[in-house]
Coordinates of N, CA and C in Angstrom, one line a residue:
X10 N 0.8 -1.2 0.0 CA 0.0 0.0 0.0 C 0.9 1.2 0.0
X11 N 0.7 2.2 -0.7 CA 1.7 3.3 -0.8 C 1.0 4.7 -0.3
X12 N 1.4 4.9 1.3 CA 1.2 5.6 1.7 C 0.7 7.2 1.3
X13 N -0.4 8.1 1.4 CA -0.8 9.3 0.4 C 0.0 10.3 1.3
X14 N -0.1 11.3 1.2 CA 0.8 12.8 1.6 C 0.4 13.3 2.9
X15 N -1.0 12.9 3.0 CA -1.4 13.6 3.8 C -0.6 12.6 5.6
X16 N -0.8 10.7 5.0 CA -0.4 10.4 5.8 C 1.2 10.9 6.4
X17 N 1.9 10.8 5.4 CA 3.5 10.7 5.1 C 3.9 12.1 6.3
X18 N 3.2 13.4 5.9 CA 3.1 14.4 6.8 C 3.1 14.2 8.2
X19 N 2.2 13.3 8.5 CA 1.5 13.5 9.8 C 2.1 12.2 10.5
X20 N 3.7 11.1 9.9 CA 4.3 10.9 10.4 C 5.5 11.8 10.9
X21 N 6.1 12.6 9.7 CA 7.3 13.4 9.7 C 6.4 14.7 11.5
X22 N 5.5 14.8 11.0 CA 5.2 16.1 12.4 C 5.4 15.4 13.8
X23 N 4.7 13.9 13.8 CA 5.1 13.3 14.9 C 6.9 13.0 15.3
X24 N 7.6 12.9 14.1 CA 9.1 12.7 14.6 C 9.7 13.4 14.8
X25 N 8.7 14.4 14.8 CA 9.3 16.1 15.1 C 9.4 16.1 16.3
X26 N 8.5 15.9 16.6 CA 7.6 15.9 18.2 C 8.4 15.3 19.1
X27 N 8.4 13.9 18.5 CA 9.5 12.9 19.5 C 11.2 12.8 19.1
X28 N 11.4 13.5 18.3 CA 12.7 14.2 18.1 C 13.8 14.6 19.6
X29 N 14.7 14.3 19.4 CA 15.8 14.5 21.4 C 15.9 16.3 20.6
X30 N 15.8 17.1 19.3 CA 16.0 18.2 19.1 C 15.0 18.8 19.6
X31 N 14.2 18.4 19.9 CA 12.8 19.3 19.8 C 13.4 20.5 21.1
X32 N 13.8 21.4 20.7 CA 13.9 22.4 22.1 C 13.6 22.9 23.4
X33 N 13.1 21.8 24.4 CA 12.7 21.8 25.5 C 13.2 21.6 26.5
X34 N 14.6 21.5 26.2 CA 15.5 20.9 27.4 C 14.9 19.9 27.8
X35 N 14.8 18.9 27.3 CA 14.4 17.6 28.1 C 15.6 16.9 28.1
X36 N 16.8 16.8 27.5 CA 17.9 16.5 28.0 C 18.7 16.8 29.3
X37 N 18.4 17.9 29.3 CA 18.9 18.3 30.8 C 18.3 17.6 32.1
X38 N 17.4 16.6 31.8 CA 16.7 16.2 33.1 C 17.0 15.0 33.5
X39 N 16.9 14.2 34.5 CA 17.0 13.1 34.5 C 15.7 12.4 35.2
X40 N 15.4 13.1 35.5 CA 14.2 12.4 36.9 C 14.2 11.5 38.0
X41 N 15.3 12.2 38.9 CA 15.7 11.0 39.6 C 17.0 10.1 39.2
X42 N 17.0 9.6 38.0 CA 18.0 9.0 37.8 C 19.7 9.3 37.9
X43 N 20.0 10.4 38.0 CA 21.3 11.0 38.5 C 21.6 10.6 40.4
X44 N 20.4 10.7 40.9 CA 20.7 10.1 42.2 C 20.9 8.9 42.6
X45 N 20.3 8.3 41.4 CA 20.3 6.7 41.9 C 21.9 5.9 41.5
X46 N 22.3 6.9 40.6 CA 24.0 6.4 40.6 C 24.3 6.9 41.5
X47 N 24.6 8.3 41.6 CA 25.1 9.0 42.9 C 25.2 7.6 44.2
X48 N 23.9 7.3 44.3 CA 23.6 6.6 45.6 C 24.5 4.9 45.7
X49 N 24.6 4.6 44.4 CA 24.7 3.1 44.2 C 24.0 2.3 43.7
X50 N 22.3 3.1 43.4 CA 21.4 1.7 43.0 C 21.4 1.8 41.9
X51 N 22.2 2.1 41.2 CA 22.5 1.9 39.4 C 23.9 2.1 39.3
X52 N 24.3 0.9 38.9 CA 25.5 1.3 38.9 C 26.4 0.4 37.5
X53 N 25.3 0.1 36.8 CA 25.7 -0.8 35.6 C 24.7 -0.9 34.1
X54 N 24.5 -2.0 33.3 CA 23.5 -1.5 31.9 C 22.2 -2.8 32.6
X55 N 22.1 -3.7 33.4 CA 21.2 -4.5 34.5 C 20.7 -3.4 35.0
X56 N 21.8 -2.5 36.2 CA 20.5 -2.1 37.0 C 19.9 -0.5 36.3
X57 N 20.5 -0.1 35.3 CA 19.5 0.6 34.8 C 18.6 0.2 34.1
X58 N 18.8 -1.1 33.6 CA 17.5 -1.8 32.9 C 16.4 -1.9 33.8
X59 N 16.9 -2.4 34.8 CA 15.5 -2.3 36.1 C 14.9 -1.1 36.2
X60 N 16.2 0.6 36.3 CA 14.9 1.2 36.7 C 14.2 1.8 35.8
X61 N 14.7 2.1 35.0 CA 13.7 2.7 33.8 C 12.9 2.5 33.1
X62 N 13.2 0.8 33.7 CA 11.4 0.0 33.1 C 10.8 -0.2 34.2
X63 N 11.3 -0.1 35.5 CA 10.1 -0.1 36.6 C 9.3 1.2 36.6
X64 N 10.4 2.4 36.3 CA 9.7 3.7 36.2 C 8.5 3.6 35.2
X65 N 9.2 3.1 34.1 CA 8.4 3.1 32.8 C 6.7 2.1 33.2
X66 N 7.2 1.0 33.6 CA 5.9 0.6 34.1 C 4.8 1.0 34.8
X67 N 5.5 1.2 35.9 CA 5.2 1.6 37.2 C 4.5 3.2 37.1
X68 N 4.8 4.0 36.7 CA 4.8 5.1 36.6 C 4.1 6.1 35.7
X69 N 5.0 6.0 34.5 CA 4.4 7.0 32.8 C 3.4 6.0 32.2
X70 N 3.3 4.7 32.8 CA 2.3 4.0 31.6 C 0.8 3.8 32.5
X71 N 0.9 3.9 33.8 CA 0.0 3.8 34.9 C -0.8 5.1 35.0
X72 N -0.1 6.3 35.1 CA -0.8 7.7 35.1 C -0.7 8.2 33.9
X73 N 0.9 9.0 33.2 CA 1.4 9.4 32.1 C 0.5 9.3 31.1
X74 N 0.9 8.1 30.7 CA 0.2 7.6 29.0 C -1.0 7.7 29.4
X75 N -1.9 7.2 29.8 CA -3.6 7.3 30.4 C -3.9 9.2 30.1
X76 N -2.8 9.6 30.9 CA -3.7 10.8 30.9 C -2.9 11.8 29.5
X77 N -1.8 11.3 28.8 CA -1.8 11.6 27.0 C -2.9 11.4 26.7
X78 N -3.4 9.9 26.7 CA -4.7 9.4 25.6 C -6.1 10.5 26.1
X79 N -6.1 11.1 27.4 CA -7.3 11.0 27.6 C -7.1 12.5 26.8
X80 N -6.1 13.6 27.1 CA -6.0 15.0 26.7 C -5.7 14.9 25.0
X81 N -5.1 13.6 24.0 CA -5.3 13.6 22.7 C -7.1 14.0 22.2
X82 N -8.4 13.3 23.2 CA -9.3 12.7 23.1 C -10.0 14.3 23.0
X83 N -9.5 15.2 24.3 CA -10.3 16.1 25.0 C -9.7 17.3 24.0
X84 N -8.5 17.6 23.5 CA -7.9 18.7 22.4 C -9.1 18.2 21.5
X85 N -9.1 16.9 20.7 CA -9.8 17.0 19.5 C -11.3 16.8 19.3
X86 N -11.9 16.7 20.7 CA -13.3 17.4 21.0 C -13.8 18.6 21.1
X87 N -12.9 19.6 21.5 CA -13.1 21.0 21.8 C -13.0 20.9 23.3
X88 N -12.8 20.3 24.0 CA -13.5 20.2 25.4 C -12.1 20.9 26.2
X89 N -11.9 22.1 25.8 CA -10.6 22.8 26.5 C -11.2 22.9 28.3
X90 N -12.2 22.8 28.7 CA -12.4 22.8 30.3 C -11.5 21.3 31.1
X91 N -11.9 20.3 30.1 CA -11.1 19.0 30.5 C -10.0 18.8 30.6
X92 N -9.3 19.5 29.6 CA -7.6 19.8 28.7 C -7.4 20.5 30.4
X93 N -8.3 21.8 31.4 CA -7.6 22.6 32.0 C -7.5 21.3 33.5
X94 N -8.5 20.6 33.2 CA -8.8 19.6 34.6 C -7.4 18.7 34.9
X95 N -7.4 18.1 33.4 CA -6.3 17.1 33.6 C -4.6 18.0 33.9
X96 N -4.6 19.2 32.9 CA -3.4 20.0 33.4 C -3.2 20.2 34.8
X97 N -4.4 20.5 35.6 CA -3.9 20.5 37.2 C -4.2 19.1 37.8
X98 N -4.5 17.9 37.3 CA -4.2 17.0 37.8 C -2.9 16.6 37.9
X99 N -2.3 16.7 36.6 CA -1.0 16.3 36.4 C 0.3 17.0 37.3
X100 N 0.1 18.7 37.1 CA 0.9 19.4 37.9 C 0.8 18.8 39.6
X101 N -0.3 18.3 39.7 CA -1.1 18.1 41.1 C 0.0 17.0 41.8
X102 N 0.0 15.7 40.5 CA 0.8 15.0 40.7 C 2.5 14.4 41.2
X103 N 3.1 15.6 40.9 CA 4.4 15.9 40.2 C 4.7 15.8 42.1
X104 N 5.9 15.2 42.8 CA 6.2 14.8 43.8 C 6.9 15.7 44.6
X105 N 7.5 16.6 43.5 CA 8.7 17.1 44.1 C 8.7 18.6 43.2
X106 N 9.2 19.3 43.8 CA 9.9 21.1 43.1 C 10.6 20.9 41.9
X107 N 11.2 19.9 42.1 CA 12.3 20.0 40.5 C 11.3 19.1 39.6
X108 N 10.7 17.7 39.9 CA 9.5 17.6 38.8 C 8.4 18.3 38.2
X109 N 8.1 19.3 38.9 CA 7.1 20.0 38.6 C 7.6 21.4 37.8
X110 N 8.5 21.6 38.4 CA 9.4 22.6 37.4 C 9.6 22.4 36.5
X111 N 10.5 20.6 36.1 CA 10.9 20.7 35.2 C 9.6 20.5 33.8
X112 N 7.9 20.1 33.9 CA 7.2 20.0 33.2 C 6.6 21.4 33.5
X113 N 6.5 22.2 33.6 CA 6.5 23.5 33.8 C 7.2 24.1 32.6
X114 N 8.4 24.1 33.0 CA 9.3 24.5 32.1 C 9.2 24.2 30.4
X115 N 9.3 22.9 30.6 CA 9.2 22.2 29.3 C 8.0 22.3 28.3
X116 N 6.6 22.4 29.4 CA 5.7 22.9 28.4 C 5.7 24.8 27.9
X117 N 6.4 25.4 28.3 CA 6.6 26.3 28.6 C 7.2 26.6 27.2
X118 N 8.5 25.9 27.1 CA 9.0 25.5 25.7 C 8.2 25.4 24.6
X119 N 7.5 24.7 24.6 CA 7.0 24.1 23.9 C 6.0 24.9 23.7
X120 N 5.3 25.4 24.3 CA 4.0 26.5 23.6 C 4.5 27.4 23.2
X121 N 5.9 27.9 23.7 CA 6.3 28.8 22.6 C 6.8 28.6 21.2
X122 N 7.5 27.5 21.1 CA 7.9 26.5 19.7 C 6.6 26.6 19.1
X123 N 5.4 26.1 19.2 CA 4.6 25.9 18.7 C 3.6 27.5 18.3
X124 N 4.0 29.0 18.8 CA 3.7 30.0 18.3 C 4.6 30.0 17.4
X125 N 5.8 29.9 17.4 CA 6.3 30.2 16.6 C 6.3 29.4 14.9
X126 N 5.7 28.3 14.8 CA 5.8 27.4 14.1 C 4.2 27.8 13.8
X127 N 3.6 28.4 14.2 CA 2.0 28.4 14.2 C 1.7 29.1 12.3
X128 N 2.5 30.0 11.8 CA 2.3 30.1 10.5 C 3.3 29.4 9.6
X129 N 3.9 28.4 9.5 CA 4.7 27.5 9.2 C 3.9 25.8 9.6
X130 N 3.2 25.3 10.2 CA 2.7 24.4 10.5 C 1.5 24.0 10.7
X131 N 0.4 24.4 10.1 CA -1.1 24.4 10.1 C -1.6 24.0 11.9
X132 N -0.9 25.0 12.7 CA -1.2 25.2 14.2 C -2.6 26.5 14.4
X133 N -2.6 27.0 13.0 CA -3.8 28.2 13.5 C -4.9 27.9 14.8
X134 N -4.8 28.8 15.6 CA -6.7 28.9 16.5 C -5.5 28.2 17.3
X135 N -4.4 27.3 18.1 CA -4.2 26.4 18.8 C -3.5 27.4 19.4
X136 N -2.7 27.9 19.7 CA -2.1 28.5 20.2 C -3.0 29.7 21.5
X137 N -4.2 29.9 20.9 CA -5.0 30.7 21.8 C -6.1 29.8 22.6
X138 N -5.7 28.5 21.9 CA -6.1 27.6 22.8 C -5.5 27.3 24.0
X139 N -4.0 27.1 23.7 CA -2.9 27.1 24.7 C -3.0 27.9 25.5
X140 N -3.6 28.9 25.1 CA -3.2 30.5 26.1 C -3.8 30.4 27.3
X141 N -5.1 29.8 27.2 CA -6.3 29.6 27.8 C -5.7 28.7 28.7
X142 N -5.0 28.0 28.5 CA -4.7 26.9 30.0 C -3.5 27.5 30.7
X143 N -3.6 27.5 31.9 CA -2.6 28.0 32.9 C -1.6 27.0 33.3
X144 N -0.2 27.4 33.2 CA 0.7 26.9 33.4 C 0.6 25.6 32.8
X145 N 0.4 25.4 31.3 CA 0.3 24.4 30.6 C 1.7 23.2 31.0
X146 N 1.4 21.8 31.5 CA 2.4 20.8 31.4 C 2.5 20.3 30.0
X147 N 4.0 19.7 30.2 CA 4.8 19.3 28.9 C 3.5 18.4 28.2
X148 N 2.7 17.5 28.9 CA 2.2 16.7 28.0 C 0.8 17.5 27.6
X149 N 0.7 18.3 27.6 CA -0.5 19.0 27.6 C -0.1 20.1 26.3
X150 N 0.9 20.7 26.3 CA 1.5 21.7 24.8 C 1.7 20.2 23.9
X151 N 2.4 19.2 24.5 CA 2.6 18.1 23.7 C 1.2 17.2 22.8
X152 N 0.1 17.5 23.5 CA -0.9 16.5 23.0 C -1.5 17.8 22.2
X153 N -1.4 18.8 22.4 CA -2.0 19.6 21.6 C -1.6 19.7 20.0
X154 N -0.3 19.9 20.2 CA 0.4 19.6 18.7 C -0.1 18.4 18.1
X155 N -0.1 17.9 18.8 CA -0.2 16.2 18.3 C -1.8 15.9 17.6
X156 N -2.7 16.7 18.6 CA -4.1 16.6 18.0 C -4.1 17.7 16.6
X157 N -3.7 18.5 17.0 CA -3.9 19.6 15.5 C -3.1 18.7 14.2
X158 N -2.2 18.2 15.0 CA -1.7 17.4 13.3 C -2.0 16.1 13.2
X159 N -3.3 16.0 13.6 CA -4.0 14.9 13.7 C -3.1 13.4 13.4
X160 N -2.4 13.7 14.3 CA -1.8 12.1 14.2 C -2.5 11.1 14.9
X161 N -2.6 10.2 14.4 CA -3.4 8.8 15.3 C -3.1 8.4 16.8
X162 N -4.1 8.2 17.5 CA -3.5 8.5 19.0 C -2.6 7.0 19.3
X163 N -2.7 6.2 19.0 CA -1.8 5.0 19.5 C -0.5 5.3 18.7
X164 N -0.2 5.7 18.1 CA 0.9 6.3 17.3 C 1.6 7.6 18.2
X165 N 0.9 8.3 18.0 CA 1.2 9.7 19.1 C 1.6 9.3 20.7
X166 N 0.9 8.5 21.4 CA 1.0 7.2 22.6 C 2.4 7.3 22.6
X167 N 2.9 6.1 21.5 CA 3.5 5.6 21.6 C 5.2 6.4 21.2
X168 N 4.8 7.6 20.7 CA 6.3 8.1 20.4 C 6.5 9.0 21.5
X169 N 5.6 9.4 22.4 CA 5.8 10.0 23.9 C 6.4 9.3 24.4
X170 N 6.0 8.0 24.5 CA 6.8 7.3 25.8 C 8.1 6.9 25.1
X171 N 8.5 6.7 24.1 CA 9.5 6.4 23.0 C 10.3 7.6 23.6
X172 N 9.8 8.7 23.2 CA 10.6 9.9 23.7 C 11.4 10.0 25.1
X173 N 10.1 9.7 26.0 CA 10.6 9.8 27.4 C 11.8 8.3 27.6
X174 N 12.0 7.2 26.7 CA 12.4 6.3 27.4 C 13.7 6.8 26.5
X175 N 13.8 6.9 25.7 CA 15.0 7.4 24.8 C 15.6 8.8 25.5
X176 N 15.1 9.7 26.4 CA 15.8 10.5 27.2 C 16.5 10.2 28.0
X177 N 15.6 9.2 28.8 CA 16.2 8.5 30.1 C 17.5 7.7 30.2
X178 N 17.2 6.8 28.7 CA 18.7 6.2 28.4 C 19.6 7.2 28.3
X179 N 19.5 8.2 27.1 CA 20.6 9.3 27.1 C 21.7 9.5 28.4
X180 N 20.4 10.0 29.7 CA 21.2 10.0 30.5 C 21.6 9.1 31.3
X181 N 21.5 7.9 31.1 CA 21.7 7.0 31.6 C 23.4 7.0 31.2
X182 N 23.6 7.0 30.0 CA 24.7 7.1 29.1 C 25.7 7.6 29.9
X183 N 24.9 8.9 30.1 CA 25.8 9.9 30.3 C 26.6 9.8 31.9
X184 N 25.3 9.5 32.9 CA 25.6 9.4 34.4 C 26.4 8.2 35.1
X185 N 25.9 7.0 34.6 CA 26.1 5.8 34.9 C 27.6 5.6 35.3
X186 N 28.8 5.6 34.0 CA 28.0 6.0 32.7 C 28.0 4.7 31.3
X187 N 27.3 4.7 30.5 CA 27.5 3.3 30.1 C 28.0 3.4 28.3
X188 N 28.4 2.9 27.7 CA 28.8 2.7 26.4 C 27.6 3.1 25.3
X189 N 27.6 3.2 24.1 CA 26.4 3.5 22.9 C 25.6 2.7 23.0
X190 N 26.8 1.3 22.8 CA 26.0 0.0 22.3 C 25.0 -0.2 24.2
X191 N 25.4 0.0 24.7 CA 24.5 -0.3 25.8 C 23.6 0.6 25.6
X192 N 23.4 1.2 25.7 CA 21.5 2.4 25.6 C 21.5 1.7 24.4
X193 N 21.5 1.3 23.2 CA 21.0 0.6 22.2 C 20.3 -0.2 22.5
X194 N 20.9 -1.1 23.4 CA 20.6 -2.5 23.9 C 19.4 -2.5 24.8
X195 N 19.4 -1.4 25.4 CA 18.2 -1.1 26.5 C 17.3 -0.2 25.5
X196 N 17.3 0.6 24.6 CA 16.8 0.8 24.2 C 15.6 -0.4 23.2
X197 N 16.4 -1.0 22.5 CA 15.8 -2.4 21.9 C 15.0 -2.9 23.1
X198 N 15.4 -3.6 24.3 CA 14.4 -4.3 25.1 C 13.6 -3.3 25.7
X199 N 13.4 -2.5 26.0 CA 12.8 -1.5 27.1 C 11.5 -0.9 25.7
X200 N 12.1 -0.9 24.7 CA 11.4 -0.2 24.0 C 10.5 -1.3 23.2
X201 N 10.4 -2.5 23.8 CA 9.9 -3.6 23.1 C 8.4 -4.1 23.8
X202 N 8.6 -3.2 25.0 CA 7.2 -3.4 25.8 C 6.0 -1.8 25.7
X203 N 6.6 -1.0 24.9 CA 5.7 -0.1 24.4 C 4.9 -0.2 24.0
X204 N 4.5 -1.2 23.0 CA 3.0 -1.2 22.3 C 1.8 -1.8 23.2
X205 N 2.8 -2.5 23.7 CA 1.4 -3.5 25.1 C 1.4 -2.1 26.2
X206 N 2.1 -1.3 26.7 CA 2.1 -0.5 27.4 C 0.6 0.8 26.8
X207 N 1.2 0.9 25.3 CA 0.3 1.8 24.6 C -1.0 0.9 24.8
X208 N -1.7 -0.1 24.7 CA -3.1 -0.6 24.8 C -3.4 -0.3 26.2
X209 N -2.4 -0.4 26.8 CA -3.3 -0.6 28.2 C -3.2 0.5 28.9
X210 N -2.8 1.6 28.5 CA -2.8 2.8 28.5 C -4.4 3.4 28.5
X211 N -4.6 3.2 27.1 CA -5.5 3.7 26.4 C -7.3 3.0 27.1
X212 N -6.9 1.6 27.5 CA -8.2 1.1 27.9 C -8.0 1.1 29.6
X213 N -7.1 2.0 30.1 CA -7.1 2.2 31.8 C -8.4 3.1 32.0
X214 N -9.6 3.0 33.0 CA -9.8 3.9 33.7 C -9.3 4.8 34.5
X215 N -9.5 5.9 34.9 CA -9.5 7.0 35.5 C -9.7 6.5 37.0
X216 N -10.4 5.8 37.1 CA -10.0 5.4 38.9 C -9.0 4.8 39.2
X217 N -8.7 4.2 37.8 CA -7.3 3.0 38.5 C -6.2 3.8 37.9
X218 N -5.8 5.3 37.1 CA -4.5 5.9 37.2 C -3.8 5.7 38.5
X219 N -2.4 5.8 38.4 CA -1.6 5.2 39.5 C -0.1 6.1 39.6
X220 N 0.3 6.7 40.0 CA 2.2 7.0 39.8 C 2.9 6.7 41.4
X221 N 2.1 6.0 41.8 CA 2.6 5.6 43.1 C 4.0 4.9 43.0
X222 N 5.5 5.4 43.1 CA 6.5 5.3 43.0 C 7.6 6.0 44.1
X223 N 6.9 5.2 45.0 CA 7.6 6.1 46.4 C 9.7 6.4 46.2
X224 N 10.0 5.3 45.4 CA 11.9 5.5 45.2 C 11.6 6.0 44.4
X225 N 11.1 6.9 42.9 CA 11.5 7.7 42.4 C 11.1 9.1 43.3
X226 N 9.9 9.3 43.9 CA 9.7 10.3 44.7 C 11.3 10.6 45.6
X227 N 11.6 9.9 46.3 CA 12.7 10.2 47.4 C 13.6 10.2 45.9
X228 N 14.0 9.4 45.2 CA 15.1 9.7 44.4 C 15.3 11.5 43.7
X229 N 14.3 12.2 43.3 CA 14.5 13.6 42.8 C 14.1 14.1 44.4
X230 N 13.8 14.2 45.4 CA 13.4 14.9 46.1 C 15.0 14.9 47.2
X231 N 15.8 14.0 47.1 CA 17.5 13.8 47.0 C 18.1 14.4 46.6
X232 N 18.0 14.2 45.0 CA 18.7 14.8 43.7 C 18.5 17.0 43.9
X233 N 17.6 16.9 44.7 CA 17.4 18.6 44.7 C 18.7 19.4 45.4
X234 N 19.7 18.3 46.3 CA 20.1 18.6 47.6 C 21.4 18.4 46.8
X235 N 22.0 17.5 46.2 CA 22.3 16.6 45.8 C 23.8 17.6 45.0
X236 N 25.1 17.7 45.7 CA 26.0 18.3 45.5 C 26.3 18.5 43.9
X237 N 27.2 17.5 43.2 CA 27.9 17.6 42.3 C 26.4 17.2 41.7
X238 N 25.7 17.5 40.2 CA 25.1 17.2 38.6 C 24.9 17.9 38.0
X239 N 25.0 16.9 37.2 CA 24.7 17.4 35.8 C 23.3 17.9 35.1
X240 N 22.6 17.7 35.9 CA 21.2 17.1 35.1 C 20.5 17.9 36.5
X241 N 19.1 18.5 35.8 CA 18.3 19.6 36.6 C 17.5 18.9 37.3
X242 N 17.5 17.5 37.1 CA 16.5 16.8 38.0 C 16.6 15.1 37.8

């Protein structure tokens, strides 16, 4: 089947999206994981395999991804009251000063990327949509782009958390610190439980969201104190 133009587009905007360039400083972050070397509980390409898929489990696919699919859903309804509910759920969520900063920040970024891109990328009307939510989070400027360029939501799902797990390795790289071929490696397995993560994302209720992750909580709420890093969180 030979894909038409319109589709071809509305992959290229998503790899925009989930691009390590996209200008947000999301490299600078770690989330916790700069402390867990510091500390000793990572201290190899094993035990970062553990945490970044326990996080990954545990964590972005439990609350995270649930509440991407639900704000993909509520952008391309009109339903900007929803879009404002889940934005202070999420901020609500965030454990610590430097988590909440750092998605603060980041969507921060990113609404501005996305004015600027607004007569270059068929973003018209979105941007005054963005205006309208206070203190927009990263996934919240993120799902918005994502719904105007109408990319498919299990597709869109899935290159967030792609994004976020391909960050984490980076720094993993960096802090640990481990070899190419090792974040390769973890990226290959780690990134192999995404699609099952994306379904069950998507068919979670809202009573059973979850980020209950009490070691990454104490891990950035550490990392704030936390002498010598590199990484804002």
């Amino acid at each position: 089947m030979i894909a038409t133009p319109g589709s071809l587009l509305s992959l290229l905007r998503l790899l925009q999206l989930a691009s390590p360039t996209l200008p947000v400083g999301a490299y600078t972050y770690s989330q916790g994981l700069e402390w867990a070397v510091e500390c000793g509980a990572v201290k190899n390409e094993a035990d970062t395999r553990r945490w970044i898929g326990d996080v990954l489990d545990w964590s972005l696919a439990r609350f995270e991804a649930p509440l991407v699919a639900r704000l993909l859903v509520a952008w391309r309804d009109g339903d900007d009251g929803e879009v404002s509910r889940l934005n202070e759920d999420f901020l609500a969520s965030r454990e610590t000063a430097e988590l909440r900063a750092e998605t603060v920040q980041m969507g921060y970024s990113l609404t501005r990327l996305l004015s600027d891109l607004d007569a270059y990328a068929g973003l018209s009307g979105w941007r005054a949509r963005l205006a309208g939510i206070e203190a927009p989070a990263f996934p919240v400027a993120w799902t918005a782009a994502a719904a105007a360029w109408q990319i498919p939501a299990d597709q869109a799902l899935a290159a967030y958390l792609w994004a976020w797990l391909e960050n984490q390795v980076m720094a993993a790289v960096k802090a640990v610190p481990l070899g190419q071929s090792a974040g390769q490696r973890l990226l290959a397995e780690l990134g192999a439980a995404v699609p099952a993560l994306v379904e069950r994302a998507q068919r979670l209720p809202e009573a059973e969201w979850s980020n209950f992750t009490p070691g990454l909580a104490i891990a950035s709420s550490r990392h704030e104190t936390q002498y010598t890093r590199l990484f804002r969180s």
